[in-house]
Amino acid sequence: MSRGLGDVYKRQVPYSVAFMVVTAVRFLPIIITEVVTVVTVQRLRGFNPKRFGSGIVKTSLNILTPTLSNCVRRTGTLAVSIQSRAFRANPDRTYLKKLKFSELDKAMVTVCIFAAISIVTIKLLYNMYTSGIYYTSGLRPVYAIARGYL
């Protein structure tokens, strides 16, 4: 959630509004799943939803009532969670410490990328060896490493 919140906040939207928007967007899939569950349960109970005319009001009420009650319950839980974390206790946004990308971080990222590329290359060479596409006797130690450890 913090990445989306940061993206909205960078567009100079107030933090509380950005938090509300991101929270609402995050809850959409949950609400959609809940509506599908309610419709499935009602069909299992023998309810036949009408799509047109006066039946659409009854269908909508039968779907929205349990969905909204669950949303209200979830909202209460979310409100307690937000208050327990002292949301908006300070008018200014505070950070524990400013994060910086140090030289050690750059070195570690470089090593990890190199290791990932090496592993993929070794696996490809080994798969080409086992399928009979490519074999070189000079790569026997590489094949042994791939067979034994990868």
PDB file of C-alpha atoms in Angstrom:
ATOM      1  CA  MET A   1       0.000   0.000   0.000  1.00  0.00           C
ATOM      2  CA  SER A   2       2.877   2.395   0.704  1.00  0.00           C
ATOM      3  CA  ARG A   3       4.029   2.496  -2.937  1.00  0.00           C
ATOM      4  CA  GLY A   4       0.616   3.551  -4.197  1.00  0.00           C
ATOM      5  CA  LEU A   5       0.274   5.969  -1.317  1.00  0.00           C
ATOM      6  CA  GLY A   6       3.644   7.498  -2.133  1.00  0.00           C
ATOM      7  CA  ASP A   7       2.686   7.888  -5.788  1.00  0.00           C
ATOM      8  CA  VAL A   8      -0.537   9.696  -4.912  1.00  0.00           C
ATOM      9  CA  TYR A   9       1.188  11.789  -2.228  1.00  0.00           C
ATOM     10  CA  LYS A  10       3.895  12.900  -4.709  1.00  0.00           C
ATOM     11  CA  ARG A  11       1.186  14.511  -6.815  1.00  0.00           C
ATOM     12  CA  GLN A  12       0.717  16.984  -3.939  1.00  0.00           C
ATOM     13  CA  VAL A  13      -2.529  15.450  -2.757  1.00  0.00           C
ATOM     14  CA  PRO A  14      -2.930  15.851   1.021  1.00  0.00           C
ATOM     15  CA  TYR A  15      -1.727  12.781   2.874  1.00  0.00           C
ATOM     16  CA  SER A  16      -5.072  11.966   4.484  1.00  0.00           C
ATOM     17  CA  VAL A  17      -6.891  12.181   1.124  1.00  0.00           C
ATOM     18  CA  ALA A  18      -4.202  10.052  -0.522  1.00  0.00           C
ATOM     19  CA  PHE A  19      -4.557   7.481   2.256  1.00  0.00           C
ATOM     20  CA  MET A  20      -8.339   7.368   1.808  1.00  0.00           C
ATOM     21  CA  VAL A  21      -8.062   6.922  -1.967  1.00  0.00           C
ATOM     22  CA  VAL A  22      -5.471   4.162  -1.724  1.00  0.00           C
ATOM     23  CA  THR A  23      -7.418   2.385   1.029  1.00  0.00           C
ATOM     24  CA  ALA A  24     -10.616   2.520  -1.031  1.00  0.00           C
ATOM     25  CA  VAL A  25      -8.835   1.137  -4.085  1.00  0.00           C
ATOM     26  CA  ARG A  26      -7.275  -1.633  -1.996  1.00  0.00           C
ATOM     27  CA  PHE A  27     -10.699  -2.684  -0.682  1.00  0.00           C
ATOM     28  CA  LEU A  28     -12.359  -2.910  -4.126  1.00  0.00           C
ATOM     29  CA  PRO A  29     -11.227  -6.496  -4.877  1.00  0.00           C
ATOM     30  CA  ILE A  30     -12.323  -7.586  -1.402  1.00  0.00           C
ATOM     31  CA  ILE A  31     -15.766  -6.043  -1.890  1.00  0.00           C
ATOM     32  CA  ILE A  32     -16.118  -7.599  -5.349  1.00  0.00           C
ATOM     33  CA  THR A  33     -15.225 -11.019  -3.935  1.00  0.00           C
ATOM     34  CA  GLU A  34     -17.746 -10.478  -1.169  1.00  0.00           C
ATOM     35  CA  VAL A  35     -20.516  -9.611  -3.671  1.00  0.00           C
ATOM     36  CA  VAL A  36     -19.740 -12.760  -5.659  1.00  0.00           C
ATOM     37  CA  THR A  37     -19.908 -14.801  -2.448  1.00  0.00           C
ATOM     38  CA  VAL A  38     -23.255 -13.247  -1.471  1.00  0.00           C
ATOM     39  CA  VAL A  39     -24.733 -13.958  -4.913  1.00  0.00           C
ATOM     40  CA  THR A  40     -23.471 -17.558  -4.777  1.00  0.00           C
ATOM     41  CA  VAL A  41     -24.909 -18.110  -1.299  1.00  0.00           C
ATOM     42  CA  GLN A  42     -28.266 -16.656  -2.325  1.00  0.00           C
ATOM     43  CA  ARG A  43     -28.422 -18.868  -5.399  1.00  0.00           C
ATOM     44  CA  LEU A  44     -27.643 -21.902  -3.248  1.00  0.00           C
ATOM     45  CA  ARG A  45     -30.581 -20.913  -1.034  1.00  0.00           C
ATOM     46  CA  GLY A  46     -32.863 -20.875  -4.076  1.00  0.00           C
ATOM     47  CA  PHE A  47     -33.010 -17.141  -4.796  1.00  0.00           C
ATOM     48  CA  ASN A  48     -33.496 -16.399  -8.489  1.00  0.00           C
ATOM     49  CA  PRO A  49     -32.306 -12.856  -9.233  1.00  0.00           C
ATOM     50  CA  LYS A  50     -34.414 -10.854 -11.659  1.00  0.00           C
ATOM     51  CA  ARG A  51     -32.484  -8.540 -13.914  1.00  0.00           C
ATOM     52  CA  PHE A  52     -35.296  -6.297 -15.162  1.00  0.00           C
ATOM     53  CA  GLY A  53     -38.305  -4.453 -13.830  1.00  0.00           C
ATOM     54  CA  SER A  54     -39.298  -4.380 -10.188  1.00  0.00           C
ATOM     55  CA  GLY A  55     -37.211  -7.477  -9.411  1.00  0.00           C
ATOM     56  CA  ILE A  56     -33.995  -5.513  -9.762  1.00  0.00           C
ATOM     57  CA  VAL A  57     -34.736  -3.545  -6.576  1.00  0.00           C
ATOM     58  CA  LYS A  58     -35.267  -6.733  -4.576  1.00  0.00           C
ATOM     59  CA  THR A  59     -32.151  -8.290  -6.104  1.00  0.00           C
ATOM     60  CA  SER A  60     -30.072  -5.205  -5.325  1.00  0.00           C
ATOM     61  CA  LEU A  61     -31.287  -5.070  -1.731  1.00  0.00           C
ATOM     62  CA  ASN A  62     -30.611  -8.770  -1.224  1.00  0.00           C
ATOM     63  CA  ILE A  63     -27.045  -8.322  -2.477  1.00  0.00           C
ATOM     64  CA  LEU A  64     -26.234  -4.929  -0.941  1.00  0.00           C
ATOM     65  CA  THR A  65     -27.523  -5.569   2.588  1.00  0.00           C
ATOM     66  CA  PRO A  66     -24.983  -8.258   3.602  1.00  0.00           C
ATOM     67  CA  THR A  67     -22.231  -6.586   1.595  1.00  0.00           C
ATOM     68  CA  LEU A  68     -22.743  -3.208   3.261  1.00  0.00           C
ATOM     69  CA  SER A  69     -22.991  -4.755   6.720  1.00  0.00           C
ATOM     70  CA  ASN A  70     -19.647  -6.479   6.187  1.00  0.00           C
ATOM     71  CA  CYS A  71     -18.173  -3.213   4.870  1.00  0.00           C
ATOM     72  CA  VAL A  72     -19.346  -1.359   7.984  1.00  0.00           C
ATOM     73  CA  ARG A  73     -17.823  -4.054  10.191  1.00  0.00           C
ATOM     74  CA  ARG A  74     -14.553  -3.884   8.247  1.00  0.00           C
ATOM     75  CA  THR A  75     -14.586  -0.082   8.478  1.00  0.00           C
ATOM     76  CA  GLY A  76     -14.804  -0.250  12.271  1.00  0.00           C
ATOM     77  CA  THR A  77     -11.830  -2.588  12.399  1.00  0.00           C
ATOM     78  CA  LEU A  78      -9.864  -0.329  10.058  1.00  0.00           C
ATOM     79  CA  ALA A  79     -10.713   2.760  12.133  1.00  0.00           C
ATOM     80  CA  VAL A  80      -9.444   1.119  15.317  1.00  0.00           C
ATOM     81  CA  SER A  81      -6.285   0.056  13.518  1.00  0.00           C
ATOM     82  CA  ILE A  82      -5.657   3.557  12.157  1.00  0.00           C
ATOM     83  CA  GLN A  83      -6.276   5.208  15.527  1.00  0.00           C
ATOM     84  CA  SER A  84      -4.007   2.776  17.338  1.00  0.00           C
ATOM     85  CA  ARG A  85      -1.188   3.826  15.006  1.00  0.00           C
ATOM     86  CA  ALA A  86      -1.790   7.527  15.768  1.00  0.00           C
ATOM     87  CA  PHE A  87      -2.736   8.485  12.232  1.00  0.00           C
ATOM     88  CA  ARG A  88      -2.686  12.279  11.817  1.00  0.00           C
ATOM     89  CA  ALA A  89      -1.512  12.829  15.408  1.00  0.00           C
ATOM     90  CA  ASN A  90       1.104  15.232  14.014  1.00  0.00           C
ATOM     91  CA  PRO A  91       0.143  17.781  11.372  1.00  0.00           C
ATOM     92  CA  ASP A  92       3.446  17.181   9.577  1.00  0.00           C
ATOM     93  CA  ARG A  93       4.509  13.826   8.206  1.00  0.00           C
ATOM     94  CA  THR A  94       7.447  12.440  10.173  1.00  0.00           C
ATOM     95  CA  TYR A  95       9.947   9.716   9.362  1.00  0.00           C
ATOM     96  CA  LEU A  96      12.104   7.754  11.739  1.00  0.00           C
ATOM     97  CA  LYS A  97      15.149   8.204   9.537  1.00  0.00           C
ATOM     98  CA  LYS A  98      15.859   9.265   5.989  1.00  0.00           C
ATOM     99  CA  LEU A  99      16.687   6.290   3.800  1.00  0.00           C
ATOM    100  CA  LYS A 100      19.613   6.607   1.425  1.00  0.00           C
ATOM    101  CA  PHE A 101      21.045   4.232  -1.145  1.00  0.00           C
ATOM    102  CA  SER A 102      24.631   3.753   0.075  1.00  0.00           C
ATOM    103  CA  GLU A 103      27.629   2.360  -1.785  1.00  0.00           C
ATOM    104  CA  LEU A 104      27.205  -0.940   0.064  1.00  0.00           C
ATOM    105  CA  ASP A 105      23.608  -1.128  -1.174  1.00  0.00           C
ATOM    106  CA  LYS A 106      24.754  -0.521  -4.750  1.00  0.00           C
ATOM    107  CA  ALA A 107      27.419  -3.212  -4.408  1.00  0.00           C
ATOM    108  CA  MET A 108      24.901  -5.698  -2.994  1.00  0.00           C
ATOM    109  CA  VAL A 109      22.416  -5.014  -5.789  1.00  0.00           C
ATOM    110  CA  THR A 110      25.192  -5.483  -8.353  1.00  0.00           C
ATOM    111  CA  VAL A 111      26.279  -8.771  -6.758  1.00  0.00           C
ATOM    112  CA  CYS A 112      22.681 -10.030  -6.626  1.00  0.00           C
ATOM    113  CA  ILE A 113      22.040  -9.136 -10.267  1.00  0.00           C
ATOM    114  CA  PHE A 114      25.307 -10.802 -11.299  1.00  0.00           C
ATOM    115  CA  ALA A 115      24.427 -13.921  -9.280  1.00  0.00           C
ATOM    116  CA  ALA A 116      20.942 -14.099 -10.797  1.00  0.00           C
ATOM    117  CA  ILE A 117      22.287 -13.742 -14.344  1.00  0.00           C
ATOM    118  CA  SER A 118      24.957 -16.371 -13.622  1.00  0.00           C
ATOM    119  CA  ILE A 119      22.420 -18.847 -12.246  1.00  0.00           C
ATOM    120  CA  VAL A 120      20.098 -18.370 -15.215  1.00  0.00           C
ATOM    121  CA  THR A 121      23.007 -18.788 -17.641  1.00  0.00           C
ATOM    122  CA  ILE A 122      24.250 -21.940 -15.892  1.00  0.00           C
ATOM    123  CA  LYS A 123      20.729 -23.413 -15.871  1.00  0.00           C
ATOM    124  CA  LEU A 124      20.300 -22.636 -19.571  1.00  0.00           C
ATOM    125  CA  LEU A 125      23.649 -24.223 -20.434  1.00  0.00           C
ATOM    126  CA  TYR A 126      22.797 -27.302 -18.365  1.00  0.00           C
ATOM    127  CA  ASN A 127      19.355 -27.636 -19.976  1.00  0.00           C
ATOM    128  CA  MET A 128      20.934 -27.307 -23.417  1.00  0.00           C
ATOM    129  CA  TYR A 129      23.445 -30.024 -22.411  1.00  0.00           C
ATOM    130  CA  THR A 130      20.765 -32.426 -21.131  1.00  0.00           C
ATOM    131  CA  SER A 131      18.576 -31.940 -24.200  1.00  0.00           C
ATOM    132  CA  GLY A 132      21.519 -32.453 -26.576  1.00  0.00           C
ATOM    133  CA  ILE A 133      21.470 -28.976 -28.092  1.00  0.00           C
ATOM    134  CA  TYR A 134      24.895 -27.756 -26.960  1.00  0.00           C
ATOM    135  CA  TYR A 135      27.865 -29.473 -25.312  1.00  0.00           C
ATOM    136  CA  THR A 136      31.427 -28.332 -24.732  1.00  0.00           C
ATOM    137  CA  SER A 137      33.865 -30.381 -22.697  1.00  0.00           C
ATOM    138  CA  GLY A 138      35.291 -27.185 -21.195  1.00  0.00           C
ATOM    139  CA  LEU A 139      31.961 -26.591 -19.440  1.00  0.00           C
ATOM    140  CA  ARG A 140      31.999 -29.896 -17.512  1.00  0.00           C
ATOM    141  CA  PRO A 141      32.557 -28.105 -14.164  1.00  0.00           C
ATOM    142  CA  VAL A 142      29.582 -25.845 -14.941  1.00  0.00           C
ATOM    143  CA  TYR A 143      27.423 -28.873 -15.746  1.00  0.00           C
ATOM    144  CA  ALA A 144      28.530 -30.523 -12.495  1.00  0.00           C
ATOM    145  CA  ILE A 145      27.637 -27.411 -10.472  1.00  0.00           C
ATOM    146  CA  ALA A 146      24.233 -27.202 -12.150  1.00  0.00           C
ATOM    147  CA  ARG A 147      23.557 -30.905 -11.588  1.00  0.00           C
ATOM    148  CA  GLY A 148      24.704 -30.872  -7.982  1.00  0.00           C
ATOM    149  CA  TYR A 149      23.499 -27.530  -6.656  1.00  0.00           C
ATOM    150  CA  LEU A 150      20.973 -25.971  -9.006  1.00  0.00           C
TER     151      LEU A 150
END
